[in-house]
Amino acid sequence: MSAQKFKAPRGTFDVLPEQEAVRRRVVEVARRQLEAAGFGRLDTPIFEETDLFARGVGESTDIVQKQMFTFTDQGGRSLTLRPEATASVCRAYLEHGMQTLAQPVKLWTEGPFFRHERPQAGRYRQFTQVNAESIGSDAPLVDAELILLAGDIVRELGVEGVRLRLGSLGTPRARAAYLDELRTYLRSREDELSDEVRGRIDANPLRAFDADHEGTRKVMEDAPTLMDRLDPADSEHFAEVRSLLDRNGVSYEIDPTLVRGLDYYTRTLFEFDCERLGAQSGIGGGGRYDGLIEQLGGPATPGCGWALGLDRIALALEGQARGGGPAEEPADLFIVADDSERERALSLATELRRAGLSADLDLAGRGIKGQMKQADRIGARHALILSGESTATLRDMTSGEEREVDLATVAETLSAP
Ligand code: HAM
């Protein structure tokens, strides 16, 4: 045999059958909780016009500058694999005239997203998010409802060691004034900063709070924070969000230096991380984006939302003793047949499957003994050993007990409680 030539592309991975259960459960718990809270599912295309993300996510972000999978289609259009959901959901909200519906419009989705990042454990170039957006109301209730739901989903899943950090970004005007103040401060200590932070003082000085570089971290300890510079209306909005979370028993930390890698945020900002994960500990995050829809050419419309990182949640659950998900359901039965009965075995399996049972059969030419072993290996509850024209032997794989059954009624026999 020749050596294996192909591998999954760098930063991507296959989800194997045994890894599926936990991922399915994450989506199922999120779906149930979100739909019970009035969120409707909206699926948008995997790719969009590049300009949607350039404008929506923001020209100065790492995502737009370095991480987009962009290509030109045969009609010469520039398209990009979606790096996140919010810009697409807002585009769809406008495109389908959802401003005319009762507000806020609550939408959720789930699926693959793409960012050309440096891969490491928990950071991939194709990853999966569960995403929720609530568009059309600036009430603090909206922010609180979203944060409560994200927290409850993570709790129901049983993720341990989760921490919620909360901050507020204020209006663009207050932010601009603050950013000027921060730039002036950073310039006053420019020679202590890392080259990267120094190079981005103009474009994105907030990223300095995120730096690992020791000199930069020292400088940031004394830096002014945005939370101290919020307008009164924003401070009040944030206080209300906090008080709603307090009333509902949510524990969180206020992080005045919380920054997120997307440009559209205004006011509330939050991040969930899990201490069980390594460097990529962020299992979800989001915030309010009151200027985004206008930025995309729509009327001024407030919005708020979050995304949970499904791959990281699955990693956290896999690392826990409880494993996080129920095992696969064992098959109801495995049909054991000798060479002359193989075709009949397939017909019978089909009949039983159509009747709603899970039935499997040998497809590899095993002998009877090998087939019994296979029935055991897949954890089948019963083996059905074909013998006569119209009857067969049904063996209980746990007790070893055997009895003759009529093939015409085997589906009923097995379905009976
Ligand atoms: P984000 O913080 O960029 O926010 O991503 C949300 C979550 O997706 C992260 O906390 C992380 O768990 C997961 N994630 C992001 N990038 C990767 C990656 N390369 N590999 C694995 N997991 C990853 C957003 O995407 C915003 N659209 C959230 C939002 C919705 N804000 C408002 N509405």
GROMACS .gro file of C-alpha atoms and ligand atoms in nm:
model
  450
    1MET     CA    1   0.000   0.000   0.000
    2SER     CA    2   0.123   0.350  -0.076
    3ALA     CA    3   0.179   0.592   0.212
    4GLN     CA    4  -0.120   0.805   0.310
    5LYS     CA    5  -0.094   1.129   0.112
    6PHE     CA    6  -0.385   1.335   0.232
    7LYS     CA    7  -0.448   1.486   0.572
    8ALA     CA    8  -0.721   1.718   0.694
    9PRO     CA    9  -0.603   2.074   0.619
   10ARG     CA   10  -0.399   2.249   0.889
   11GLY     CA   11  -0.620   2.375   1.169
   12THR     CA   12  -0.913   2.147   1.078
   13PHE     CA   13  -1.016   1.810   1.216
   14ASP     CA   14  -1.254   1.524   1.159
   15VAL     CA   15  -1.530   1.461   1.410
   16LEU     CA   16  -1.525   1.085   1.463
   17PRO     CA   17  -1.843   0.891   1.543
   18GLU     CA   18  -1.746   0.850   1.908
   19GLN     CA   19  -1.694   1.228   1.938
   20GLU     CA   20  -2.032   1.312   1.796
   21ALA     CA   21  -2.253   1.247   2.101
   22VAL     CA   22  -2.111   1.526   2.315
   23ARG     CA   23  -2.127   1.778   2.029
   24ARG     CA   24  -2.483   1.683   1.949
   25ARG     CA   25  -2.576   1.728   2.312
   26VAL     CA   26  -2.430   2.081   2.322
   27VAL     CA   27  -2.643   2.182   2.025
   28GLU     CA   28  -2.949   2.005   2.163
   29VAL     CA   29  -2.931   2.173   2.506
   30ALA     CA   30  -2.871   2.513   2.344
   31ARG     CA   31  -3.156   2.463   2.098
   32ARG     CA   32  -3.400   2.362   2.369
   33GLN     CA   33  -3.314   2.650   2.600
   34LEU     CA   34  -3.304   2.913   2.324
   35GLU     CA   35  -3.626   2.802   2.158
   36ALA     CA   36  -3.800   2.790   2.497
   37ALA     CA   37  -3.692   3.154   2.534
   38GLY     CA   38  -3.844   3.255   2.200
   39PHE     CA   39  -3.539   3.238   1.974
   40GLY     CA   40  -3.607   3.121   1.617
   41ARG     CA   41  -3.342   2.943   1.414
   42LEU     CA   42  -3.190   3.143   1.129
   43ASP     CA   43  -2.927   2.982   0.909
   44THR     CA   44  -2.724   3.208   0.683
   45PRO     CA   45  -2.486   3.107   0.401
   46ILE     CA   46  -2.137   2.981   0.482
   47PHE     CA   47  -1.992   3.257   0.261
   48GLU     CA   48  -2.089   3.620   0.213
   49GLU     CA   49  -1.965   3.924   0.023
   50THR     CA   50  -1.625   4.012   0.168
   51ASP     CA   51  -1.733   4.369   0.228
   52LEU     CA   52  -2.002   4.259   0.477
   53PHE     CA   53  -1.734   4.137   0.716
   54ALA     CA   54  -1.491   4.420   0.637
   55ARG     CA   55  -1.763   4.667   0.738
   56GLY     CA   56  -1.935   4.459   1.000
   57VAL     CA   57  -1.649   4.301   1.193
   58GLY     CA   58  -1.423   4.605   1.136
   59GLU     CA   59  -1.126   4.689   0.912
   60SER     CA   60  -0.879   4.720   1.199
   61THR     CA   61  -0.955   4.383   1.361
   62ASP     CA   62  -0.719   4.085   1.337
   63ILE     CA   63  -1.006   3.890   1.186
   64VAL     CA   64  -1.040   4.121   0.885
   65GLN     CA   65  -0.671   4.205   0.853
   66LYS     CA   66  -0.525   3.856   0.872
   67GLN     CA   67  -0.774   3.578   0.928
   68MET     CA   68  -1.031   3.573   0.653
   69PHE     CA   69  -1.058   3.295   0.398
   70THR     CA   70  -1.130   3.517   0.099
   71PHE     CA   71  -1.162   3.404  -0.261
   72THR     CA   72  -1.279   3.538  -0.594
   73ASP     CA   73  -1.558   3.343  -0.757
   74GLN     CA   74  -1.591   3.282  -1.128
   75GLY     CA   75  -1.799   3.598  -1.166
   76GLY     CA   76  -1.515   3.805  -1.020
   77ARG     CA   77  -1.691   3.869  -0.685
   78SER     CA   78  -1.489   3.873  -0.367
   79LEU     CA   79  -1.642   3.629  -0.119
   80THR     CA   80  -1.533   3.525   0.230
   81LEU     CA   81  -1.605   3.217   0.441
   82ARG     CA   82  -1.791   3.356   0.744
   83PRO     CA   83  -1.554   3.425   1.036
   84GLU     CA   84  -1.847   3.488   1.273
   85ALA     CA   85  -2.226   3.509   1.262
   86THR     CA   86  -2.335   3.852   1.384
   87ALA     CA   87  -2.269   4.048   1.063
   88SER     CA   88  -2.458   3.784   0.858
   89VAL     CA   89  -2.752   3.776   1.100
   90CYS     CA   90  -2.780   4.156   1.083
   91ARG     CA   91  -2.759   4.142   0.704
   92ALA     CA   92  -3.045   3.888   0.701
   93TYR     CA   93  -3.247   4.097   0.951
   94LEU     CA   94  -3.231   4.390   0.707
   95GLU     CA   95  -3.272   4.184   0.391
   96HIS     CA   96  -3.593   4.023   0.520
   97GLY     CA   97  -3.738   4.344   0.663
   98MET     CA   98  -3.743   4.209   1.017
   99GLN     CA   99  -3.766   4.567   1.149
  100THR     CA  100  -4.140   4.536   1.084
  101LEU     CA  101  -4.176   4.240   1.321
  102ALA     CA  102  -4.233   4.274   1.696
  103GLN     CA  103  -3.900   4.376   1.848
  104PRO     CA  104  -3.664   4.248   1.959
  105VAL     CA  105  -3.625   3.972   1.702
  106LYS     CA  106  -3.447   3.679   1.866
  107LEU     CA  107  -3.247   3.450   1.641
  108TRP     CA  108  -3.009   3.163   1.699
  109THR     CA  109  -2.792   2.952   1.475
  110GLU     CA  110  -2.520   2.690   1.488
  111GLY     CA  111  -2.258   2.576   1.241
  112PRO     CA  112  -1.903   2.610   1.110
  113PHE     CA  113  -1.700   2.933   1.103
  114PHE     CA  114  -1.359   3.000   0.954
  115ARG     CA  115  -1.059   3.202   1.069
  116HIS     CA  116  -0.705   3.168   0.944
  117GLU     CA  117  -0.549   3.162   1.293
  118ARG     CA  118  -0.234   2.988   1.413
  119PRO     CA  119  -0.371   2.648   1.516
  120GLN     CA  120  -0.326   2.514   1.869
  121ALA     CA  121  -0.534   2.311   2.114
  122GLY     CA  122  -0.879   2.473   2.111
  123ARG     CA  123  -0.799   2.710   1.825
  124TYR     CA  124  -0.887   2.594   1.478
  125ARG     CA  125  -0.928   2.733   1.129
  126GLN     CA  126  -1.270   2.573   1.103
  127PHE     CA  127  -1.463   2.578   1.430
  128THR     CA  128  -1.824   2.554   1.539
  129GLN     CA  129  -2.028   2.815   1.723
  130VAL     CA  130  -2.374   2.826   1.872
  131ASN     CA  131  -2.482   3.186   1.821
  132ALA     CA  132  -2.769   3.392   1.963
  133GLU     CA  133  -2.873   3.747   1.872
  134SER     CA  134  -3.152   3.970   2.003
  135ILE     CA  135  -3.206   4.264   1.767
  136GLY     CA  136  -3.424   4.573   1.803
  137SER     CA  137  -3.424   4.671   2.171
  138ASP     CA  138  -3.168   4.850   2.383
  139ALA     CA  139  -3.326   4.745   2.714
  140PRO     CA  140  -3.079   4.612   2.973
  141LEU     CA  141  -3.326   4.322   3.005
  142VAL     CA  142  -3.205   4.201   2.664
  143ASP     CA  143  -2.841   4.189   2.774
  144ALA     CA  144  -2.933   4.016   3.099
  145GLU     CA  145  -3.158   3.759   2.928
  146LEU     CA  146  -2.881   3.666   2.686
  147ILE     CA  147  -2.616   3.636   2.957
  148LEU     CA  148  -2.852   3.428   3.173
  149LEU     CA  149  -2.924   3.193   2.884
  150ALA     CA  150  -2.558   3.144   2.795
  151GLY     CA  151  -2.479   3.074   3.160
  152ASP     CA  152  -2.771   2.831   3.195
  153ILE     CA  153  -2.674   2.641   2.879
  154VAL     CA  154  -2.318   2.599   3.003
  155ARG     CA  155  -2.448   2.497   3.346
  156GLU     CA  156  -2.694   2.239   3.210
  157LEU     CA  157  -2.413   2.092   3.003
  158GLY     CA  158  -2.214   2.051   3.322
  159VAL     CA  159  -1.904   2.246   3.219
  160GLU     CA  160  -1.696   2.292   3.535
  161GLY     CA  161  -1.478   2.586   3.632
  162VAL     CA  162  -1.661   2.850   3.428
  163ARG     CA  163  -1.602   3.218   3.498
  164LEU     CA  164  -1.798   3.513   3.360
  165ARG     CA  165  -1.629   3.848   3.305
  166LEU     CA  166  -1.827   4.160   3.233
  167GLY     CA  167  -1.742   4.507   3.110
  168SER     CA  168  -1.897   4.800   2.927
  169LEU     CA  169  -1.770   4.997   2.630
  170GLY     CA  170  -1.998   5.299   2.622
  171THR     CA  171  -2.094   5.516   2.326
  172PRO     CA  172  -1.868   5.571   2.027
  173ARG     CA  173  -1.819   5.934   2.136
  174ALA     CA  174  -1.709   5.853   2.490
  175ARG     CA  175  -1.500   5.574   2.351
  176ALA     CA  176  -1.331   5.802   2.097
  177ALA     CA  177  -1.245   6.054   2.370
  178TYR     CA  178  -1.117   5.773   2.589
  179LEU     CA  179  -0.915   5.620   2.305
  180ASP     CA  180  -0.744   5.955   2.248
  181GLU     CA  181  -0.659   5.970   2.616
  182LEU     CA  182  -0.527   5.613   2.602
  183ARG     CA  183  -0.318   5.683   2.290
  184THR     CA  184  -0.161   5.984   2.459
  185TYR     CA  185  -0.085   5.770   2.762
  186LEU     CA  186   0.066   5.488   2.552
  187ARG     CA  187   0.282   5.735   2.359
  188SER     CA  188   0.411   5.878   2.686
  189ARG     CA  189   0.554   5.534   2.768
  190GLU     CA  190   0.614   5.416   2.413
  191ASP     CA  191   0.963   5.273   2.467
  192GLU     CA  192   0.834   5.024   2.727
  193LEU     CA  193   0.580   4.869   2.485
  194SER     CA  194   0.616   4.566   2.257
  195ASP     CA  195   0.675   4.642   1.888
  196GLU     CA  196   0.332   4.506   1.801
  197VAL     CA  197   0.145   4.725   2.048
  198ARG     CA  198   0.354   5.029   1.954
  199GLY     CA  199   0.273   4.970   1.586
  200ARG     CA  200  -0.099   4.969   1.659
  201ILE     CA  201  -0.134   5.265   1.894
  202ASP     CA  202  -0.325   5.452   1.626
  203ALA     CA  203  -0.532   5.165   1.483
  204ASN     CA  204  -0.633   4.979   1.799
  205PRO     CA  205  -0.481   5.097   2.128
  206LEU     CA  206  -0.726   4.882   2.333
  207ARG     CA  207  -0.545   4.568   2.225
  208ALA     CA  208  -0.260   4.678   2.452
  209PHE     CA  209  -0.468   4.546   2.744
  210ASP     CA  210  -0.453   4.200   2.586
  211ALA     CA  211  -0.075   4.185   2.545
  212ASP     CA  212   0.140   3.911   2.698
  213HIS     CA  213   0.456   4.123   2.669
  214GLU     CA  214   0.581   4.201   3.019
  215GLY     CA  215   0.679   4.564   2.962
  216THR     CA  216   0.341   4.633   2.802
  217ARG     CA  217   0.156   4.466   3.090
  218LYS     CA  218   0.337   4.690   3.338
  219VAL     CA  219   0.242   4.999   3.140
  220MET     CA  220  -0.121   4.886   3.131
  221GLU     CA  221  -0.144   4.849   3.507
  222ASP     CA  222  -0.155   5.228   3.536
  223ALA     CA  223  -0.351   5.295   3.216
  224PRO     CA  224  -0.685   5.479   3.233
  225THR     CA  225  -0.984   5.245   3.177
  226LEU     CA  226  -1.291   5.308   2.969
  227MET     CA  227  -1.526   5.208   3.250
  228ASP     CA  228  -1.418   5.520   3.440
  229ARG     CA  229  -1.502   5.736   3.139
  230LEU     CA  230  -1.853   5.611   3.051
  231ASP     CA  231  -2.137   5.859   2.982
  232PRO     CA  232  -2.401   5.868   3.257
  233ALA     CA  233  -2.657   5.688   3.035
  234ASP     CA  234  -2.412   5.407   2.964
  235SER     CA  235  -2.310   5.377   3.327
  236GLU     CA  236  -2.676   5.348   3.419
  237HIS     CA  237  -2.742   5.088   3.148
  238PHE     CA  238  -2.453   4.883   3.277
  239ALA     CA  239  -2.570   4.917   3.638
  240GLU     CA  240  -2.912   4.785   3.536
  241VAL     CA  241  -2.764   4.487   3.354
  242ARG     CA  242  -2.560   4.408   3.663
  243SER     CA  243  -2.853   4.441   3.897
  244LEU     CA  244  -3.061   4.205   3.678
  245LEU     CA  245  -2.780   3.950   3.689
  246ASP     CA  246  -2.753   3.992   4.067
  247ARG     CA  247  -3.127   3.934   4.111
  248ASN     CA  248  -3.088   3.608   3.922
  249GLY     CA  249  -2.796   3.484   4.124
  250VAL     CA  250  -2.535   3.509   3.848
  251SER     CA  251  -2.178   3.547   3.970
  252TYR     CA  252  -1.943   3.749   3.756
  253GLU     CA  253  -1.633   3.963   3.776
  254ILE     CA  254  -1.620   4.317   3.647
  255ASP     CA  255  -1.323   4.343   3.414
  256PRO     CA  256  -1.260   4.706   3.318
  257THR     CA  257  -1.000   4.605   3.062
  258LEU     CA  258  -1.208   4.341   2.885
  259VAL     CA  259  -1.150   4.372   2.512
  260ARG     CA  260  -1.283   4.154   2.237
  261GLY     CA  261  -1.149   4.110   1.888
  262LEU     CA  262  -1.448   4.259   1.706
  263ASP     CA  263  -1.512   4.629   1.639
  264TYR     CA  264  -1.889   4.644   1.661
  265TYR     CA  265  -1.936   4.635   2.037
  266THR     CA  266  -2.098   4.920   2.233
  267ARG     CA  267  -2.198   4.911   2.600
  268THR     CA  268  -2.219   4.560   2.756
  269LEU     CA  269  -1.937   4.318   2.682
  270PHE     CA  270  -1.890   3.971   2.834
  271GLU     CA  271  -1.682   3.661   2.812
  272PHE     CA  272  -1.715   3.313   2.960
  273ASP     CA  273  -1.400   3.116   3.016
  274CYS     CA  274  -1.324   2.776   3.154
  275GLU     CA  275  -1.025   2.725   3.380
  276ARG     CA  276  -0.995   2.361   3.274
  277LEU     CA  277  -0.884   2.463   2.927
  278GLY     CA  278  -0.533   2.589   2.851
  279ALA     CA  279  -0.443   2.906   2.664
  280GLN     CA  280  -0.765   2.901   2.460
  281SER     CA  281  -0.996   2.917   2.759
  282GLY     CA  282  -1.266   3.141   2.611
  283ILE     CA  283  -1.573   2.921   2.569
  284GLY     CA  284  -1.801   3.204   2.463
  285GLY     CA  285  -1.857   3.573   2.457
  286GLY     CA  286  -2.052   3.859   2.315
  287GLY     CA  287  -2.202   4.194   2.384
  288ARG     CA  288  -2.415   4.479   2.260
  289TYR     CA  289  -2.367   4.624   1.911
  290ASP     CA  290  -2.599   4.923   1.883
  291GLY     CA  291  -2.423   5.074   1.579
  292LEU     CA  292  -2.375   4.765   1.363
  293ILE     CA  293  -2.699   4.762   1.165
  294GLU     CA  294  -2.652   5.129   1.074
  295GLN     CA  295  -2.294   5.050   0.976
  296LEU     CA  296  -2.435   4.794   0.734
  297GLY     CA  297  -2.664   5.052   0.573
  298GLY     CA  298  -2.981   4.999   0.781
  299PRO     CA  299  -3.169   5.229   1.019
  300ALA     CA  300  -3.024   5.282   1.368
  301THR     CA  301  -3.116   4.955   1.543
  302PRO     CA  302  -2.975   4.823   1.871
  303GLY     CA  303  -2.869   4.460   1.910
  304CYS     CA  304  -2.698   4.225   2.150
  305GLY     CA  305  -2.577   3.866   2.125
  306TRP     CA  306  -2.319   3.600   2.195
  307ALA     CA  307  -2.148   3.296   2.053
  308LEU     CA  308  -2.046   2.983   2.240
  309GLY     CA  309  -1.749   2.787   2.105
  310LEU     CA  310  -1.876   2.434   2.065
  311ASP     CA  311  -1.534   2.273   2.009
  312ARG     CA  312  -1.394   2.421   2.330
  313ILE     CA  313  -1.701   2.323   2.531
  314ALA     CA  314  -1.666   1.968   2.394
  315LEU     CA  315  -1.295   1.968   2.492
  316ALA     CA  316  -1.384   2.079   2.845
  317LEU     CA  317  -1.653   1.812   2.879
  318GLU     CA  318  -1.429   1.540   2.737
  319GLY     CA  319  -1.168   1.631   2.997
  320GLN     CA  320  -1.415   1.587   3.283
  321ALA     CA  321  -1.474   1.257   3.456
  322ARG     CA  322  -1.841   1.251   3.366
  323GLY     CA  323  -1.759   1.289   2.999
  324GLY     CA  324  -2.058   1.514   2.949
  325GLY     CA  325  -2.272   1.305   2.719
  326PRO     CA  326  -2.474   0.987   2.719
  327ALA     CA  327  -2.315   0.697   2.533
  328GLU     CA  328  -2.455   0.597   2.196
  329GLU     CA  329  -2.776   0.397   2.221
  330PRO     CA  330  -2.693   0.027   2.173
  331ALA     CA  331  -2.847  -0.140   1.866
  332ASP     CA  332  -3.169  -0.334   1.926
  333LEU     CA  333  -3.039  -0.633   1.737
  334PHE     CA  334  -2.771  -0.781   1.516
  335ILE     CA  335  -2.881  -1.030   1.251
  336VAL     CA  336  -2.663  -1.339   1.228
  337ALA     CA  337  -2.689  -1.531   0.902
  338ASP     CA  338  -2.491  -1.799   0.718
  339ASP     CA  339  -2.384  -1.749   0.355
  340SER     CA  340  -2.714  -1.869   0.209
  341GLU     CA  341  -2.914  -1.624   0.422
  342ARG     CA  342  -2.717  -1.301   0.372
  343GLU     CA  343  -2.957  -1.146   0.122
  344ARG     CA  344  -3.251  -1.229   0.342
  345ALA     CA  345  -3.066  -1.069   0.635
  346LEU     CA  346  -3.048  -0.738   0.450
  347SER     CA  347  -3.419  -0.750   0.363
  348LEU     CA  348  -3.505  -0.830   0.722
  349ALA     CA  349  -3.281  -0.553   0.857
  350THR     CA  350  -3.450  -0.308   0.620
  351GLU     CA  351  -3.795  -0.422   0.732
  352LEU     CA  352  -3.701  -0.385   1.100
  353ARG     CA  353  -3.544  -0.043   1.043
  354ARG     CA  354  -3.859   0.071   0.865
  355ALA     CA  355  -4.050  -0.045   1.172
  356GLY     CA  356  -3.836   0.191   1.383
  357LEU     CA  357  -3.585  -0.054   1.531
  358SER     CA  358  -3.209  -0.025   1.508
  359ALA     CA  359  -3.082  -0.335   1.331
  360ASP     CA  360  -2.737  -0.421   1.200
  361LEU     CA  361  -2.594  -0.713   1.005
  362ASP     CA  362  -2.261  -0.854   0.891
  363LEU     CA  363  -2.128  -0.699   0.571
  364ALA     CA  364  -1.782  -0.849   0.579
  365GLY     CA  365  -1.837  -1.221   0.517
  366ARG     CA  366  -1.773  -1.329   0.879
  367GLY     CA  367  -1.857  -1.681   0.988
  368ILE     CA  368  -2.133  -1.740   1.244
  369LYS     CA  369  -1.889  -1.721   1.536
  370GLY     CA  370  -1.740  -1.399   1.403
  371GLN     CA  371  -2.087  -1.252   1.366
  372MET     CA  372  -2.175  -1.337   1.728
  373LYS     CA  373  -1.854  -1.161   1.833
  374GLN     CA  374  -1.947  -0.859   1.623
  375ALA     CA  375  -2.294  -0.846   1.784
  376ASP     CA  376  -2.118  -0.836   2.119
  377ARG     CA  377  -1.866  -0.573   2.007
  378ILE     CA  378  -2.133  -0.326   1.894
  379GLY     CA  379  -2.325  -0.382   2.218
  380ALA     CA  380  -2.641  -0.518   2.050
  381ARG     CA  381  -2.919  -0.611   2.294
  382HIS     CA  382  -3.014  -0.918   2.090
  383ALA     CA  383  -2.873  -1.140   1.820
  384LEU     CA  384  -3.128  -1.278   1.574
  385ILE     CA  385  -2.989  -1.599   1.431
  386LEU     CA  386  -3.160  -1.690   1.105
  387SER     CA  387  -3.231  -2.058   1.066
  388GLY     CA  388  -3.566  -2.172   0.929
  389GLU     CA  389  -3.785  -2.016   0.657
  390SER     CA  390  -4.012  -1.828   0.894
  391THR     CA  391  -3.854  -1.858   1.235
  392ALA     CA  392  -3.527  -1.756   1.393
  393THR     CA  393  -3.349  -1.777   1.728
  394LEU     CA  394  -3.349  -1.458   1.934
  395ARG     CA  395  -3.063  -1.448   2.180
  396ASP     CA  396  -3.057  -1.200   2.467
  397MET     CA  397  -2.694  -1.085   2.460
  398THR     CA  398  -2.685  -1.003   2.830
  399SER     CA  399  -2.845  -1.313   2.981
  400GLY     CA  400  -2.760  -1.555   2.700
  401GLU     CA  401  -3.122  -1.673   2.704
  402GLU     CA  402  -3.251  -1.795   2.366
  403ARG     CA  403  -3.598  -1.847   2.224
  404GLU     CA  404  -3.758  -1.922   1.891
  405VAL     CA  405  -3.941  -1.627   1.735
  406ASP     CA  406  -4.167  -1.591   1.434
  407LEU     CA  407  -3.997  -1.364   1.177
  408ALA     CA  408  -4.329  -1.208   1.080
  409THR     CA  409  -4.376  -1.073   1.432
  410VAL     CA  410  -4.018  -1.012   1.540
  411ALA     CA  411  -4.055  -0.632   1.515
  412GLU     CA  412  -4.354  -0.642   1.752
  413THR     CA  413  -4.181  -0.881   1.987
  414LEU     CA  414  -3.881  -0.649   2.015
  415SER     CA  415  -4.083  -0.329   2.041
  416ALA     CA  416  -4.293  -0.468   2.326
  417PRO     CA  417  -4.185  -0.312   2.656
  418HAM     P1  418  -1.577   3.549   1.941
  418HAM     O1  419  -1.532   3.582   2.080
  418HAM     O2  420  -1.485   3.584   1.830
  418HAM     O3  421  -1.715   3.620   1.921
  418HAM     O4  422  -1.609   3.394   1.932
  418HAM     C1  423  -1.696   3.333   2.026
  418HAM     C2  424  -1.641   3.200   2.071
  418HAM     O5  425  -1.613   3.118   1.957
  418HAM     C3  426  -1.509   3.209   2.144
  418HAM     O6  427  -1.529   3.237   2.281
  418HAM     C4  428  -1.452   3.069   2.123
  418HAM     O7  429  -1.508   2.979   2.217
  418HAM     C5  430  -1.503   3.034   1.986
  418HAM     N1  431  -1.395   3.054   1.886
  418HAM     C6  432  -1.360   3.168   1.825
  418HAM     N2  433  -1.257   3.149   1.741
  418HAM     C7  434  -1.225   3.017   1.749
  418HAM     C8  435  -1.126   2.932   1.688
  418HAM     N3  436  -1.040   2.979   1.598
  418HAM     N4  437  -1.124   2.801   1.722
  418HAM     C9  438  -1.212   2.751   1.811
  418HAM     N5  439  -1.307   2.826   1.872
  418HAM    C10  440  -1.313   2.957   1.842
  418HAM    C11  441  -1.788   3.617   1.805
  418HAM     O8  442  -1.767   3.544   1.714
  418HAM    C12  443  -1.907   3.711   1.807
  418HAM     N6  444  -1.976   3.703   1.677
  418HAM    C13  445  -2.001   3.679   1.921
  418HAM    C14  446  -2.120   3.768   1.923
  418HAM    C15  447  -2.244   3.737   1.881
  418HAM     N7  448  -2.123   3.893   1.963
  418HAM    C16  449  -2.244   3.943   1.948
  418HAM     N8  450  -2.319   3.850   1.896
   0.00000   0.00000   0.00000
